[in-house]
């Protein structure tokens, strides 16, 4: 049975943190399908959190049904990260994760995210300060390195373990690679051989069979899935079934329609205006990938400017599909 510190992760499958995506409604929808052992929040700026910025604070609340939940913080000042981690612990998060892998220019400019892979001394100080400050499990998520030839994931992994982190996640691409090329799963295998704390493998799981392959090729303890969960939210329950029984089922069109309608219902209850429209477009755009007529619907969505119109188009699409 997989665990991160005292938190059992069963099944050993994790929803990856995705800014703008893994908000509470999406996490609840993923939970409703089962098969996911841990959900993660979109990353939280330690600087914004410690200054009490409303937008950042607004991301923090979660439902008990989402647990276990990991909240990820980013930043470069150890004292701000410590304050943020304490806030997260006080809120009842099960795990605190630190981002040392974000390749976005804005984050790198603030010496945070993957920039910390270019300053392992600071990365060490951050992990050490956090370990002293909180009692909940602490994890670190990182990439292969900042840019070639500086591929230092093994060194950072050893620092994490030495400073008392409870697990690490590796997305084996460099920061300059962003999402191009292929994730190098051999690096996950090497990290697993190097460390005794749990290693979470991440990168390029497109279908359940990929996750099973990642477990067997790398020996990793847990698998984290990001982008594929948007086009196929069933990927966790399917992978859990594949691991357990060797087979899994595809959702029917009516199950898909019910899932999208339920998510849309939650979003319309909890959001309004531009934010609502934006989220509706993001999720319905992804959910309709691969469905007959999905491309036409997505083209229409780009021309829609109010939530009501979007809901009508979506209802018509699914009525037509399910019959
Ligand atoms: C839209 C989007 C937002 C992301 N935001 C974060 C984030 O906030 N923190 C983080 O550690 N990784 C973030 N990631 C990276 C994912 O957690 C994951 O490492 C990456 O997508 C590779 O996994 P995948 O191939 O399963 O998608 C993000 C990825 C995407 C696509």
Short mmCIF file of C-alpha atoms and ligand atoms in Angstrom, two decimals:
data_model
loop_
_atom_site.label_atom_id
_atom_site.label_comp_id
_atom_site.label_asym_id
_atom_site.label_seq_id
_atom_site.Cartn_x
_atom_site.Cartn_y
_atom_site.Cartn_z
CA UNK A 1 0.00 0.00 0.00
CA UNK A 2 1.45 3.40 -0.98
CA UNK A 3 1.80 6.16 1.57
CA UNK A 4 3.29 9.63 1.88
CA UNK A 5 4.37 9.93 5.50
CA UNK A 6 1.29 9.05 7.53
CA UNK A 7 -1.14 9.53 4.62
CA UNK A 8 -2.27 6.40 2.80
CA UNK A 9 -2.56 6.86 -0.96
CA UNK A 10 -4.95 4.20 -2.19
CA UNK A 11 -4.97 3.56 -5.09
CA UNK A 12 -1.46 4.91 -5.75
CA UNK A 13 -2.72 7.37 -8.38
CA UNK A 14 -2.52 11.14 -7.99
CA UNK A 15 -4.23 14.04 -9.77
CA UNK A 16 -1.41 16.43 -10.81
CA UNK A 17 -1.54 20.08 -9.75
CA UNK A 18 -2.64 22.20 -12.73
CA UNK A 19 -3.02 25.96 -12.38
CA UNK A 20 -6.45 27.12 -13.51
CA UNK A 21 -7.70 23.52 -13.69
CA UNK A 22 -7.48 21.62 -10.41
CA UNK A 23 -9.91 23.87 -8.54
CA UNK A 24 -12.39 22.52 -6.03
CA UNK A 25 -15.19 21.71 -8.55
CA UNK A 26 -12.81 19.73 -10.78
CA UNK A 27 -11.29 17.91 -7.80
CA UNK A 28 -14.77 16.95 -6.58
CA UNK A 29 -15.72 15.72 -10.04
CA UNK A 30 -12.57 13.54 -10.18
CA UNK A 31 -13.31 12.24 -6.69
CA UNK A 32 -16.87 11.39 -7.72
CA UNK A 33 -15.55 8.89 -10.29
CA UNK A 34 -13.22 7.11 -7.83
CA UNK A 35 -9.80 5.63 -8.48
CA UNK A 36 -7.78 8.66 -7.38
CA UNK A 37 -5.74 8.27 -4.19
CA UNK A 38 -4.74 11.93 -3.77
CA UNK A 39 -5.89 15.18 -5.31
CA UNK A 40 -3.75 18.30 -5.50
CA UNK A 41 -4.64 21.96 -5.62
CA UNK A 42 -3.48 24.47 -8.25
CA UNK A 43 -0.27 26.07 -6.98
CA UNK A 44 -0.46 28.87 -4.45
CA UNK A 45 1.92 31.85 -4.32
CA UNK A 46 3.52 32.00 -0.87
CA UNK A 47 4.08 35.76 -1.31
CA UNK A 48 0.44 36.44 -2.23
CA UNK A 49 -0.78 34.18 0.56
CA UNK A 50 1.30 35.83 3.27
CA UNK A 51 0.13 39.26 2.07
CA UNK A 52 -3.46 38.04 2.34
CA UNK A 53 -4.31 38.59 -1.32
CA UNK A 54 -7.97 37.63 -1.75
CA UNK A 55 -7.63 35.83 -5.10
CA UNK A 56 -5.03 33.46 -3.64
CA UNK A 57 -6.92 32.94 -0.37
CA UNK A 58 -10.04 32.17 -2.41
CA UNK A 59 -8.34 29.12 -3.94
CA UNK A 60 -7.68 27.47 -0.58
CA UNK A 61 -11.04 26.22 0.71
CA UNK A 62 -11.76 22.57 -0.04
CA UNK A 63 -14.51 20.09 0.76
CA UNK A 64 -13.91 17.24 3.17
CA UNK A 65 -14.96 14.88 0.35
CA UNK A 66 -11.81 15.88 -1.55
CA UNK A 67 -9.43 14.47 1.06
CA UNK A 68 -6.71 13.38 1.12
CA UNK A 69 -5.58 16.61 -0.51
CA UNK A 70 -2.15 18.08 -1.12
CA UNK A 71 -1.67 21.83 -1.42
CA UNK A 72 1.28 23.09 -3.41
CA UNK A 73 3.09 26.33 -2.63
CA UNK A 74 5.65 28.21 -4.68
CA UNK A 75 8.06 31.01 -3.94
CA UNK A 76 11.71 31.66 -3.23
CA UNK A 77 11.82 33.30 0.22
CA UNK A 78 12.04 30.59 2.90
CA UNK A 79 10.17 32.73 5.46
CA UNK A 80 7.22 33.36 3.10
CA UNK A 81 7.08 29.68 2.18
CA UNK A 82 7.11 28.75 5.88
CA UNK A 83 4.21 31.13 6.60
CA UNK A 84 2.25 29.74 3.65
CA UNK A 85 2.93 26.12 4.68
CA UNK A 86 1.74 26.84 8.21
CA UNK A 87 -1.47 28.38 6.86
CA UNK A 88 -2.03 25.30 4.72
CA UNK A 89 -1.42 23.00 7.66
CA UNK A 90 -3.81 25.01 9.84
CA UNK A 91 -6.48 24.69 7.14
CA UNK A 92 -6.32 20.91 7.44
CA UNK A 93 -4.45 20.02 4.25
CA UNK A 94 -3.11 16.47 4.42
CA UNK A 95 0.15 17.16 2.58
CA UNK A 96 2.20 20.27 1.72
CA UNK A 97 3.98 20.15 -1.65
CA UNK A 98 6.65 22.61 -2.83
CA UNK A 99 6.96 23.53 -6.47
CA UNK A 100 10.51 23.34 -7.80
CA UNK A 101 9.54 22.52 -11.37
CA UNK A 102 7.37 25.28 -12.85
CA UNK A 103 8.96 26.48 -16.12
CA UNK A 104 6.77 29.61 -16.61
CA UNK A 105 8.87 32.74 -17.23
CA UNK A 106 6.95 34.78 -14.65
CA UNK A 107 7.72 32.20 -11.94
CA UNK A 108 11.37 31.77 -12.97
CA UNK A 109 11.84 35.56 -12.82
CA UNK A 110 10.84 35.44 -9.17
CA UNK A 111 13.58 32.78 -8.62
CA UNK A 112 10.82 30.27 -7.81
CA UNK A 113 9.62 27.03 -9.45
CA UNK A 114 12.30 25.38 -11.60
CA UNK A 115 14.69 28.31 -10.92
CA UNK A 116 15.37 26.58 -7.59
CA UNK A 117 16.98 23.72 -9.55
CA UNK A 118 19.59 26.33 -10.51
CA UNK A 119 20.23 27.19 -6.85
CA UNK A 120 20.30 23.95 -4.88
CA UNK A 121 21.64 25.78 -1.81
CA UNK A 122 18.44 27.82 -1.63
CA UNK A 123 16.35 24.73 -2.45
CA UNK A 124 17.97 22.97 0.53
CA UNK A 125 17.33 25.94 2.87
CA UNK A 126 13.67 26.02 1.80
CA UNK A 127 13.12 22.30 2.41
CA UNK A 128 14.96 22.48 5.75
CA UNK A 129 12.89 25.49 6.94
CA UNK A 130 9.63 23.86 5.86
CA UNK A 131 10.47 20.56 7.51
CA UNK A 132 11.08 22.36 10.82
CA UNK A 133 7.91 24.44 10.50
CA UNK A 134 5.21 21.84 9.74
CA UNK A 135 4.32 18.37 10.95
CA UNK A 136 2.16 17.23 8.01
CA UNK A 137 3.97 15.30 5.25
CA UNK A 138 6.15 17.44 3.00
CA UNK A 139 6.76 16.65 -0.67
CA UNK A 140 8.72 18.34 -3.47
CA UNK A 141 7.83 18.32 -7.17
CA UNK A 142 10.58 18.98 -9.70
CA UNK A 143 11.85 18.41 -13.22
CA UNK A 144 15.06 16.91 -14.68
CA UNK A 145 16.87 20.21 -14.33
CA UNK A 146 16.67 23.81 -15.41
CA UNK A 147 18.36 23.32 -18.79
CA UNK A 148 20.88 20.90 -20.31
CA UNK A 149 23.63 20.12 -19.44
CA UNK A 150 22.53 20.88 -15.87
CA UNK A 151 20.48 17.74 -15.24
CA UNK A 152 20.46 17.62 -11.44
CA UNK A 153 17.26 15.82 -10.43
CA UNK A 154 19.27 13.13 -8.62
CA UNK A 155 21.10 15.74 -6.56
CA UNK A 156 17.88 17.56 -5.70
CA UNK A 157 16.24 14.22 -4.85
CA UNK A 158 19.07 13.42 -2.42
CA UNK A 159 18.71 16.88 -0.84
CA UNK A 160 14.96 16.34 -0.40
CA UNK A 161 15.52 12.99 1.28
CA UNK A 162 18.36 14.31 3.45
CA UNK A 163 16.29 17.26 4.64
CA UNK A 164 13.33 15.11 5.64
CA UNK A 165 10.89 15.33 2.71
CA UNK A 166 8.37 12.47 2.74
CA UNK A 167 8.22 11.93 -1.04
CA UNK A 168 9.28 13.52 -4.32
CA UNK A 169 7.59 13.83 -7.71
CA UNK A 170 9.63 13.88 -10.90
CA UNK A 171 8.35 15.19 -14.23
CA UNK A 172 11.38 14.19 -16.30
CA UNK A 173 11.68 17.07 -18.73
CA UNK A 174 13.94 20.11 -18.30
CA UNK A 175 12.31 23.47 -17.62
CA UNK A 176 13.41 24.90 -20.98
CA UNK A 177 11.75 21.92 -22.66
CA UNK A 178 8.43 22.99 -21.13
CA UNK A 179 6.15 20.26 -22.57
CA UNK A 180 8.04 19.47 -25.78
CA UNK A 181 9.66 16.14 -26.55
CA UNK A 182 9.00 13.10 -24.39
CA UNK A 183 9.23 12.64 -20.64
CA UNK A 184 12.34 10.51 -19.97
CA UNK A 185 10.97 7.76 -17.72
CA UNK A 186 14.48 6.28 -17.29
CA UNK A 187 15.17 9.23 -15.01
CA UNK A 188 12.24 8.20 -12.79
CA UNK A 189 13.76 4.71 -12.57
CA UNK A 190 17.17 6.17 -11.65
CA UNK A 191 15.67 8.40 -8.98
CA UNK A 192 13.76 5.46 -7.53
CA UNK A 193 17.01 3.45 -7.30
CA UNK A 194 18.75 6.37 -5.63
CA UNK A 195 16.22 7.23 -2.91
CA UNK A 196 14.51 5.38 -0.12
CA UNK A 197 11.58 7.83 0.22
CA UNK A 198 8.64 7.24 -2.16
CA UNK A 199 9.07 8.45 -5.74
CA UNK A 200 6.04 9.66 -7.69
CA UNK A 201 6.41 9.31 -11.46
CA UNK A 202 4.80 11.89 -13.72
CA UNK A 203 4.72 12.76 -17.41
CA UNK A 204 2.96 11.65 -20.58
CA UNK A 205 0.39 9.24 -19.17
CA UNK A 206 -2.22 9.37 -21.94
CA UNK A 207 -4.11 6.12 -21.33
CA UNK A 208 -4.41 3.71 -18.36
CA UNK A 209 -1.95 1.27 -19.98
CA UNK A 210 0.74 4.00 -19.86
CA UNK A 211 0.37 4.25 -16.08
CA UNK A 212 0.75 0.49 -15.67
CA UNK A 213 3.82 0.68 -17.92
CA UNK A 214 5.28 3.52 -15.85
CA UNK A 215 4.96 1.43 -12.67
CA UNK A 216 6.65 -1.58 -14.24
CA UNK A 217 9.37 0.31 -16.18
CA UNK A 218 10.43 2.65 -13.37
CA UNK A 219 9.49 0.90 -10.12
CA UNK A 220 7.94 4.20 -8.95
CA UNK A 221 5.67 4.10 -5.90
CA UNK A 222 2.86 6.26 -7.24
CA UNK A 223 1.85 7.69 -10.62
CA UNK A 224 0.66 11.26 -11.08
CA UNK A 225 -1.60 12.13 -14.02
CA UNK A 226 -2.24 15.64 -15.33
CA UNK A 227 -3.40 16.58 -18.81
CA UNK A 228 -5.04 13.24 -19.66
CA UNK A 229 -7.48 13.68 -16.77
CA UNK A 230 -9.01 16.65 -18.59
CA UNK A 231 -9.94 14.79 -21.75
CA UNK A 232 -10.63 11.57 -19.84
CA UNK A 233 -11.56 12.13 -16.16
CA UNK A 234 -12.19 8.35 -15.92
CA UNK A 235 -8.47 7.66 -16.31
CA UNK A 236 -8.00 7.15 -12.56
CA UNK A 237 -10.81 4.66 -12.09
CA UNK A 238 -9.82 2.93 -15.33
CA UNK A 239 -6.17 2.67 -14.25
CA UNK A 240 -7.15 1.39 -10.81
CA UNK A 241 -9.30 -1.25 -12.49
CA UNK A 242 -6.50 -2.18 -14.92
CA UNK A 243 -4.06 -2.57 -12.01
CA UNK A 244 -6.49 -4.70 -10.05
CA UNK A 245 -8.26 -6.77 -12.68
CA UNK A 246 -6.24 -6.37 -15.88
CA UNK A 247 -9.12 -4.68 -17.69
CA UNK A 248 -11.22 -1.50 -17.67
CA UNK A 249 -14.34 -0.05 -19.30
CA UNK A 250 -14.97 3.05 -21.36
CA UNK A 251 -17.73 5.35 -20.08
CA UNK A 252 -20.91 5.42 -22.17
CA UNK A 253 -21.99 8.58 -23.97
CA UNK A 254 -24.76 9.10 -21.41
CA UNK A 255 -22.25 8.77 -18.55
CA UNK A 256 -20.07 11.36 -20.27
CA UNK A 257 -23.03 13.69 -20.77
CA UNK A 258 -24.09 13.30 -17.12
CA UNK A 259 -20.55 14.03 -15.95
CA UNK A 260 -20.23 17.22 -18.02
CA UNK A 261 -23.71 18.39 -16.99
CA UNK A 262 -22.90 17.84 -13.30
CA UNK A 263 -19.63 19.77 -13.58
CA UNK A 264 -21.36 22.60 -15.43
CA UNK A 265 -24.06 22.64 -12.73
CA UNK A 266 -21.47 22.99 -9.94
CA UNK A 267 -19.62 25.72 -11.84
CA UNK A 268 -22.80 27.72 -12.45
CA UNK A 269 -23.75 27.40 -8.76
CA UNK A 270 -20.35 28.55 -7.52
CA UNK A 271 -19.08 31.05 -10.10
CA UNK A 272 -20.46 33.94 -12.11
CA UNK A 273 -19.72 36.31 -14.98
CA UNK A 274 -16.45 36.18 -16.86
CA UNK A 275 -14.88 33.63 -14.53
CA UNK A 276 -17.80 31.26 -15.06
CA UNK A 277 -17.69 31.67 -18.84
CA UNK A 278 -13.94 31.09 -18.90
CA UNK A 279 -14.13 27.88 -16.83
CA UNK A 280 -17.10 26.58 -18.81
CA UNK A 281 -15.15 27.05 -22.04
CA UNK A 282 -11.97 25.43 -20.66
CA UNK A 283 -13.67 22.32 -19.33
CA UNK A 284 -16.31 21.75 -21.99
CA UNK A 285 -13.63 22.29 -24.66
CA UNK A 286 -11.53 19.49 -23.14
CA UNK A 287 -14.41 17.15 -22.30
CA UNK A 288 -15.73 17.13 -25.86
CA UNK A 289 -12.43 15.98 -27.39
CA UNK A 290 -12.97 12.83 -29.40
CA UNK A 291 -16.78 13.06 -29.30
CA UNK A 292 -18.72 13.17 -32.60
CA UNK A 293 -19.31 16.82 -33.50
CA UNK A 294 -16.99 17.97 -30.68
CA UNK A 295 -14.81 20.05 -32.97
CA UNK A 296 -17.81 21.97 -34.35
CA UNK A 297 -19.05 22.62 -30.84
CA UNK A 298 -15.63 23.91 -29.74
CA UNK A 299 -15.53 26.24 -32.76
CA UNK A 300 -18.96 27.60 -31.77
CA UNK A 301 -17.87 28.05 -28.14
CA UNK A 302 -15.15 30.52 -29.18
CA UNK A 303 -17.88 32.86 -30.48
CA UNK A 304 -20.08 32.66 -27.39
CA UNK A 305 -19.88 35.50 -24.88
CA UNK A 306 -22.33 34.63 -22.13
CA UNK A 307 -22.76 31.56 -19.91
CA UNK A 308 -26.46 31.06 -20.77
CA UNK A 309 -25.78 30.83 -24.49
CA UNK A 310 -22.95 28.39 -23.81
CA UNK A 311 -25.17 26.21 -21.65
CA UNK A 312 -27.83 26.06 -24.38
CA UNK A 313 -25.24 25.04 -26.99
CA UNK A 314 -23.88 22.38 -24.66
CA UNK A 315 -27.31 20.98 -23.82
CA UNK A 316 -28.24 20.80 -27.50
CA UNK A 317 -24.93 19.04 -28.22
CA UNK A 318 -25.48 16.36 -25.58
CA UNK A 319 -29.22 15.94 -26.34
CA UNK A 320 -28.25 15.26 -29.92
CA UNK A 321 -25.45 12.89 -28.92
CA UNK A 322 -27.29 10.83 -26.33
CA UNK A 323 -30.61 10.96 -28.15
C1 LIG B 1 -2.48 23.75 -17.45
C2 LIG B 1 -1.38 23.18 -16.59
C3 LIG B 1 -1.11 23.76 -15.36
C4 LIG B 1 -0.10 23.24 -14.54
N1 LIG B 1 0.12 23.79 -13.30
C5 LIG B 1 1.04 23.22 -12.48
C6 LIG B 1 1.18 23.68 -11.14
O1 LIG B 1 0.49 24.59 -10.68
N2 LIG B 1 2.13 23.07 -10.36
C7 LIG B 1 2.91 22.03 -10.83
O2 LIG B 1 3.74 21.50 -10.08
N3 LIG B 1 2.77 21.57 -12.08
C8 LIG B 1 1.85 22.12 -12.89
N4 LIG B 1 1.65 21.60 -14.14
C9 LIG B 1 2.44 20.40 -14.55
C10 LIG B 1 1.66 19.12 -14.21
O3 LIG B 1 1.47 18.98 -12.82
C11 LIG B 1 2.43 17.89 -14.73
O4 LIG B 1 3.69 17.85 -14.11
C12 LIG B 1 2.62 17.91 -16.24
O5 LIG B 1 1.44 18.29 -16.91
C13 LIG B 1 3.09 16.54 -16.76
O6 LIG B 1 2.13 15.54 -16.47
P1 LIG B 1 1.08 15.02 -17.62
O7 LIG B 1 1.91 14.61 -18.80
O8 LIG B 1 0.36 13.89 -16.97
O9 LIG B 1 0.20 16.18 -17.96
C14 LIG B 1 0.67 22.12 -14.97
C15 LIG B 1 0.38 21.55 -16.22
C16 LIG B 1 -0.63 22.06 -17.02
C17 LIG B 1 -0.91 21.40 -18.34
#
